[in-house]
Amino acid sequence: MSNLIKESSRGVKAQQILDNELYKESFDELKKSYEEAIFQTKPTDDKARFSIYLAYQILGKVENHLRTVMETGKLAEKQLQDLKK
């Protein structure tokens, strides 16, 4: 049961991060800057494009991880509610 409480708490924290306006603004700005930067590279600059691509992908992985933690927390909260019944 303590694991469910921990997962629920982590889910709430992840939700707070994902709902935070500064977080949203930061991720949107980073995504936009990476998208713009990749089109400003020279056709022969594969290394720069690859670096920008990786940065964009990592940004997505961070966001997906937070969403996974949030969803796991919601499931844990549901299980806790079911146990109380």
mmCIF file of N, CA and C in Angstrom:
data_model
loop_
_atom_site.group_PDB
_atom_site.id
_atom_site.type_symbol
_atom_site.label_atom_id
_atom_site.label_comp_id
_atom_site.label_asym_id
_atom_site.label_seq_id
_atom_site.Cartn_x
_atom_site.Cartn_y
_atom_site.Cartn_z
ATOM 1 N N MET A 1 0.817 -1.193 0.000
ATOM 2 C CA MET A 1 0.000 0.000 0.000
ATOM 3 C C MET A 1 0.868 1.268 0.000
ATOM 4 N N SER A 2 1.999 1.225 0.695
ATOM 5 C CA SER A 2 2.867 2.406 0.731
ATOM 6 C C SER A 2 3.417 2.724 -0.658
ATOM 7 N N ASN A 3 3.593 1.687 -1.486
ATOM 8 C CA ASN A 3 4.058 1.913 -2.851
ATOM 9 C C ASN A 3 2.994 2.655 -3.662
ATOM 10 N N LEU A 4 1.724 2.310 -3.435
ATOM 11 C CA LEU A 4 0.636 3.006 -4.121
ATOM 12 C C LEU A 4 0.579 4.469 -3.705
ATOM 13 N N ILE A 5 0.796 4.731 -2.426
ATOM 14 C CA ILE A 5 0.798 6.112 -1.935
ATOM 15 C C ILE A 5 1.946 6.891 -2.574
ATOM 16 N N LYS A 6 3.102 6.259 -2.658
ATOM 17 C CA LYS A 6 4.272 6.904 -3.272
ATOM 18 C C LYS A 6 3.997 7.211 -4.749
ATOM 19 N N GLU A 7 3.441 6.229 -5.470
ATOM 20 C CA GLU A 7 3.146 6.433 -6.892
ATOM 21 C C GLU A 7 2.090 7.521 -7.081
ATOM 22 N N SER A 8 1.095 7.529 -6.217
ATOM 23 C CA SER A 8 0.056 8.560 -6.287
ATOM 24 C C SER A 8 0.655 9.943 -6.072
ATOM 25 N N SER A 9 1.524 10.060 -5.086
ATOM 26 C CA SER A 9 2.172 11.334 -4.787
ATOM 27 C C SER A 9 3.045 11.800 -5.962
ATOM 28 N N ARG A 10 3.793 10.875 -6.528
ATOM 29 C CA ARG A 10 4.627 11.215 -7.692
ATOM 30 C C ARG A 10 3.763 11.665 -8.866
ATOM 31 N N GLY A 11 2.619 11.009 -9.022
ATOM 32 C CA GLY A 11 1.708 11.384 -10.102
ATOM 33 C C GLY A 11 1.180 12.789 -9.948
ATOM 34 N N VAL A 12 0.851 13.157 -8.716
ATOM 35 C CA VAL A 12 0.371 14.513 -8.443
ATOM 36 C C VAL A 12 1.470 15.526 -8.765
ATOM 37 N N LYS A 13 2.685 15.214 -8.370
ATOM 38 C CA LYS A 13 3.807 16.132 -8.637
ATOM 39 C C LYS A 13 4.054 16.269 -10.140
ATOM 40 N N ALA A 14 3.992 15.155 -10.865
ATOM 41 C CA ALA A 14 4.178 15.205 -12.319
ATOM 42 C C ALA A 14 3.073 16.034 -12.961
ATOM 43 N N GLN A 15 1.837 15.864 -12.493
ATOM 44 C CA GLN A 15 0.708 16.645 -13.009
ATOM 45 C C GLN A 15 0.926 18.132 -12.771
ATOM 46 N N GLN A 16 1.441 18.485 -11.589
ATOM 47 C CA GLN A 16 1.704 19.892 -11.277
ATOM 48 C C GLN A 16 2.755 20.470 -12.221
ATOM 49 N N ILE A 17 3.759 19.669 -12.528
ATOM 50 C CA ILE A 17 4.796 20.135 -13.462
ATOM 51 C C ILE A 17 4.201 20.334 -14.843
ATOM 52 N N LEU A 18 3.462 19.337 -15.323
ATOM 53 C CA LEU A 18 2.889 19.417 -16.663
ATOM 54 C C LEU A 18 1.880 20.554 -16.795
ATOM 55 N N ASP A 19 1.200 20.908 -15.709
ATOM 56 C CA ASP A 19 0.224 21.994 -15.730
ATOM 57 C C ASP A 19 0.854 23.363 -15.504
ATOM 58 N N ASN A 20 2.118 23.397 -15.106
ATOM 59 C CA ASN A 20 2.794 24.649 -14.790
ATOM 60 C C ASN A 20 3.012 25.474 -16.065
ATOM 61 N N GLU A 21 2.579 26.726 -16.025
ATOM 62 C CA GLU A 21 2.678 27.605 -17.194
ATOM 63 C C GLU A 21 4.127 27.830 -17.636
ATOM 64 N N LEU A 22 5.041 27.961 -16.685
ATOM 65 C CA LEU A 22 6.451 28.162 -17.031
ATOM 66 C C LEU A 22 7.023 26.921 -17.724
ATOM 67 N N TYR A 23 6.649 25.752 -17.230
ATOM 68 C CA TYR A 23 7.073 24.500 -17.872
ATOM 69 C C TYR A 23 6.563 24.463 -19.312
ATOM 70 N N LYS A 24 5.266 24.717 -19.492
ATOM 71 C CA LYS A 24 4.666 24.676 -20.829
ATOM 72 C C LYS A 24 5.364 25.662 -21.764
ATOM 73 N N GLU A 25 5.560 26.869 -21.259
ATOM 74 C CA GLU A 25 6.219 27.900 -22.061
ATOM 75 C C GLU A 25 7.636 27.483 -22.433
ATOM 76 N N SER A 26 8.369 26.946 -21.465
ATOM 77 C CA SER A 26 9.751 26.536 -21.706
ATOM 78 C C SER A 26 9.837 25.432 -22.751
ATOM 79 N N PHE A 27 8.998 24.412 -22.603
ATOM 80 C CA PHE A 27 9.039 23.307 -23.556
ATOM 81 C C PHE A 27 8.584 23.757 -24.942
ATOM 82 N N ASP A 28 7.561 24.588 -25.005
ATOM 83 C CA ASP A 28 7.100 25.098 -26.302
ATOM 84 C C ASP A 28 8.189 25.917 -26.982
ATOM 85 N N GLU A 29 8.856 26.774 -26.209
ATOM 86 C CA GLU A 29 9.923 27.600 -26.776
ATOM 87 C C GLU A 29 11.100 26.745 -27.250
ATOM 88 N N LEU A 30 11.465 25.743 -26.447
ATOM 89 C CA LEU A 30 12.564 24.867 -26.857
ATOM 90 C C LEU A 30 12.222 24.107 -28.131
ATOM 91 N N LYS A 31 11.027 23.550 -28.189
ATOM 92 C CA LYS A 31 10.604 22.824 -29.393
ATOM 93 C C LYS A 31 10.648 23.733 -30.609
ATOM 94 N N LYS A 32 10.118 24.929 -30.445
ATOM 95 C CA LYS A 32 10.091 25.899 -31.551
ATOM 96 C C LYS A 32 11.509 26.260 -31.993
ATOM 97 N N SER A 33 12.389 26.486 -31.028
ATOM 98 C CA SER A 33 13.764 26.873 -31.388
ATOM 99 C C SER A 33 14.501 25.720 -32.074
ATOM 100 N N TYR A 34 14.251 24.480 -31.641
ATOM 101 C CA TYR A 34 14.877 23.330 -32.305
ATOM 102 C C TYR A 34 14.351 23.164 -33.724
ATOM 103 N N GLU A 35 13.037 23.357 -33.897
ATOM 104 C CA GLU A 35 12.443 23.247 -35.232
ATOM 105 C C GLU A 35 13.019 24.307 -36.170
ATOM 106 N N GLU A 36 13.155 25.509 -35.661
ATOM 107 C CA GLU A 36 13.717 26.589 -36.479
ATOM 108 C C GLU A 36 15.191 26.337 -36.763
ATOM 109 N N ALA A 37 15.913 25.882 -35.768
ATOM 110 C CA ALA A 37 17.354 25.673 -35.918
ATOM 111 C C ALA A 37 17.675 24.603 -36.952
ATOM 112 N N ILE A 38 16.872 23.567 -37.012
ATOM 113 C CA ILE A 38 17.189 22.487 -37.949
ATOM 114 C C ILE A 38 17.080 22.955 -39.398
ATOM 115 N N PHE A 39 16.181 23.911 -39.651
ATOM 116 C CA PHE A 39 16.029 24.435 -41.011
ATOM 117 C C PHE A 39 17.062 25.498 -41.349
ATOM 118 N N GLN A 40 17.796 25.955 -40.346
ATOM 119 C CA GLN A 40 18.842 26.944 -40.598
ATOM 120 C C GLN A 40 20.206 26.304 -40.813
ATOM 121 N N THR A 41 20.275 24.979 -40.708
ATOM 122 C CA THR A 41 21.553 24.313 -40.940
ATOM 123 C C THR A 41 21.825 24.210 -42.439
ATOM 124 N N LYS A 42 23.083 24.098 -42.757
ATOM 125 C CA LYS A 42 23.478 23.934 -44.150
ATOM 126 C C LYS A 42 23.217 22.486 -44.574
ATOM 127 N N PRO A 43 22.957 22.264 -45.832
ATOM 128 C CA PRO A 43 22.691 20.900 -46.307
ATOM 129 C C PRO A 43 23.817 19.911 -45.983
ATOM 130 N N THR A 44 25.013 20.417 -45.846
ATOM 131 C CA THR A 44 26.159 19.542 -45.574
ATOM 132 C C THR A 44 26.446 19.374 -44.087
ATOM 133 N N ASP A 45 25.675 20.046 -43.248
ATOM 134 C CA ASP A 45 25.943 20.026 -41.814
ATOM 135 C C ASP A 45 25.129 18.946 -41.092
ATOM 136 N N ASP A 46 25.448 17.709 -41.420
ATOM 137 C CA ASP A 46 24.737 16.574 -40.826
ATOM 138 C C ASP A 46 24.916 16.510 -39.309
ATOM 139 N N LYS A 47 26.102 16.852 -38.839
ATOM 140 C CA LYS A 47 26.391 16.771 -37.407
ATOM 141 C C LYS A 47 25.491 17.722 -36.616
ATOM 142 N N ALA A 48 25.335 18.939 -37.087
ATOM 143 C CA ALA A 48 24.484 19.920 -36.396
ATOM 144 C C ALA A 48 23.023 19.468 -36.415
ATOM 145 N N ARG A 49 22.558 18.997 -37.588
ATOM 146 C CA ARG A 49 21.172 18.535 -37.675
ATOM 147 C C ARG A 49 20.932 17.364 -36.738
ATOM 148 N N PHE A 50 21.887 16.456 -36.657
ATOM 149 C CA PHE A 50 21.749 15.301 -35.772
ATOM 150 C C PHE A 50 21.692 15.749 -34.312
ATOM 151 N N SER A 51 22.520 16.706 -33.932
ATOM 152 C CA SER A 51 22.521 17.219 -32.556
ATOM 153 C C SER A 51 21.191 17.871 -32.210
ATOM 154 N N ILE A 52 20.658 18.660 -33.127
ATOM 155 C CA ILE A 52 19.367 19.309 -32.901
ATOM 156 C C ILE A 52 18.263 18.261 -32.813
ATOM 157 N N TYR A 53 18.323 17.273 -33.698
ATOM 158 C CA TYR A 53 17.348 16.183 -33.688
ATOM 159 C C TYR A 53 17.371 15.459 -32.343
ATOM 160 N N LEU A 54 18.561 15.152 -31.842
ATOM 161 C CA LEU A 54 18.673 14.476 -30.546
ATOM 162 C C LEU A 54 18.099 15.323 -29.417
ATOM 163 N N ALA A 55 18.399 16.598 -29.422
ATOM 164 C CA ALA A 55 17.882 17.493 -28.384
ATOM 165 C C ALA A 55 16.355 17.506 -28.415
ATOM 166 N N TYR A 56 15.787 17.564 -29.606
ATOM 167 C CA TYR A 56 14.332 17.568 -29.757
ATOM 168 C C TYR A 56 13.738 16.259 -29.239
ATOM 169 N N GLN A 57 14.366 15.152 -29.565
ATOM 170 C CA GLN A 57 13.892 13.843 -29.122
ATOM 171 C C GLN A 57 13.979 13.695 -27.600
ATOM 172 N N ILE A 58 15.060 14.160 -27.018
ATOM 173 C CA ILE A 58 15.234 14.075 -25.558
ATOM 174 C C ILE A 58 14.171 14.908 -24.853
ATOM 175 N N LEU A 59 13.875 16.061 -25.393
ATOM 176 C CA LEU A 59 12.818 16.904 -24.833
ATOM 177 C C LEU A 59 11.498 16.143 -24.802
ATOM 178 N N GLY A 60 11.202 15.446 -25.875
ATOM 179 C CA GLY A 60 9.989 14.642 -25.934
ATOM 180 C C GLY A 60 10.002 13.501 -24.927
ATOM 181 N N LYS A 61 11.162 12.892 -24.730
ATOM 182 C CA LYS A 61 11.271 11.787 -23.773
ATOM 183 C C LYS A 61 11.044 12.266 -22.335
ATOM 184 N N VAL A 62 11.541 13.451 -22.015
ATOM 185 C CA VAL A 62 11.318 14.018 -20.679
ATOM 186 C C VAL A 62 9.822 14.238 -20.469
ATOM 187 N N GLU A 63 9.184 14.827 -21.457
ATOM 188 C CA GLU A 63 7.751 15.091 -21.355
ATOM 189 C C GLU A 63 6.957 13.784 -21.244
ATOM 190 N N ASN A 64 7.313 12.789 -22.044
ATOM 191 C CA ASN A 64 6.633 11.492 -21.979
ATOM 192 C C ASN A 64 6.829 10.815 -20.629
ATOM 193 N N HIS A 65 8.020 10.947 -20.063
ATOM 194 C CA HIS A 65 8.272 10.352 -18.748
ATOM 195 C C HIS A 65 7.356 10.981 -17.694
ATOM 196 N N LEU A 66 7.240 12.296 -17.719
ATOM 197 C CA LEU A 66 6.361 12.973 -16.766
ATOM 198 C C LEU A 66 4.908 12.529 -16.954
ATOM 199 N N ARG A 67 4.487 12.367 -18.189
ATOM 200 C CA ARG A 67 3.114 11.921 -18.450
ATOM 201 C C ARG A 67 2.903 10.483 -17.951
ATOM 202 N N THR A 68 3.912 9.641 -18.117
ATOM 203 C CA THR A 68 3.826 8.264 -17.631
ATOM 204 C C THR A 68 3.724 8.234 -16.111
ATOM 205 N N VAL A 69 4.537 9.033 -15.441
ATOM 206 C CA VAL A 69 4.486 9.111 -13.973
ATOM 207 C C VAL A 69 3.120 9.617 -13.528
ATOM 208 N N MET A 70 2.590 10.606 -14.240
ATOM 209 C CA MET A 70 1.289 11.154 -13.902
ATOM 210 C C MET A 70 0.200 10.086 -14.058
ATOM 211 N N GLU A 71 0.212 9.367 -15.150
ATOM 212 C CA GLU A 71 -0.794 8.334 -15.394
ATOM 213 C C GLU A 71 -0.669 7.181 -14.395
ATOM 214 N N THR A 72 0.555 6.803 -14.071
ATOM 215 C CA THR A 72 0.776 5.764 -13.056
ATOM 216 C C THR A 72 0.218 6.223 -11.717
ATOM 217 N N GLY A 73 0.408 7.483 -11.409
ATOM 218 C CA GLY A 73 -0.124 8.044 -10.166
ATOM 219 C C GLY A 73 -1.641 8.022 -10.131
ATOM 220 N N LYS A 74 -2.260 8.301 -11.266
ATOM 221 C CA LYS A 74 -3.726 8.257 -11.333
ATOM 222 C C LYS A 74 -4.233 6.836 -11.103
ATOM 223 N N LEU A 75 -3.543 5.869 -11.697
ATOM 224 C CA LEU A 75 -3.926 4.470 -11.498
ATOM 225 C C LEU A 75 -3.738 4.053 -10.041
ATOM 226 N N ALA A 76 -2.635 4.495 -9.445
ATOM 227 C CA ALA A 76 -2.378 4.173 -8.037
ATOM 228 C C ALA A 76 -3.452 4.788 -7.147
ATOM 229 N N GLU A 77 -3.852 6.020 -7.449
ATOM 230 C CA GLU A 77 -4.903 6.681 -6.671
ATOM 231 C C GLU A 77 -6.223 5.924 -6.798
ATOM 232 N N LYS A 78 -6.513 5.457 -7.984
ATOM 233 C CA LYS A 78 -7.741 4.668 -8.188
ATOM 234 C C LYS A 78 -7.684 3.387 -7.363
ATOM 235 N N GLN A 79 -6.528 2.722 -7.353
ATOM 236 C CA GLN A 79 -6.380 1.499 -6.565
ATOM 237 C C GLN A 79 -6.537 1.783 -5.075
ATOM 238 N N LEU A 80 -5.992 2.892 -4.619
ATOM 239 C CA LEU A 80 -6.139 3.277 -3.220
ATOM 240 C C LEU A 80 -7.612 3.515 -2.885
ATOM 241 N N GLN A 81 -8.318 4.194 -3.776
ATOM 242 C CA GLN A 81 -9.744 4.436 -3.545
ATOM 243 C C GLN A 81 -10.521 3.121 -3.499
ATOM 244 N N ASP A 82 -10.150 2.190 -4.376
ATOM 245 C CA ASP A 82 -10.809 0.879 -4.395
ATOM 246 C C ASP A 82 -10.544 0.107 -3.110
ATOM 247 N N LEU A 83 -9.331 0.242 -2.569
ATOM 248 C CA LEU A 83 -8.994 -0.455 -1.326
ATOM 249 C C LEU A 83 -9.778 0.105 -0.140
ATOM 250 N N LYS A 84 -10.118 1.373 -0.193
ATOM 251 C CA LYS A 84 -10.850 2.004 0.901
ATOM 252 C C LYS A 84 -12.314 1.588 0.921
ATOM 253 N N LYS A 85 -12.798 1.077 -0.195
ATOM 254 C CA LYS A 85 -14.212 0.686 -0.275
ATOM 255 C C LYS A 85 -14.475 -0.618 0.434
#
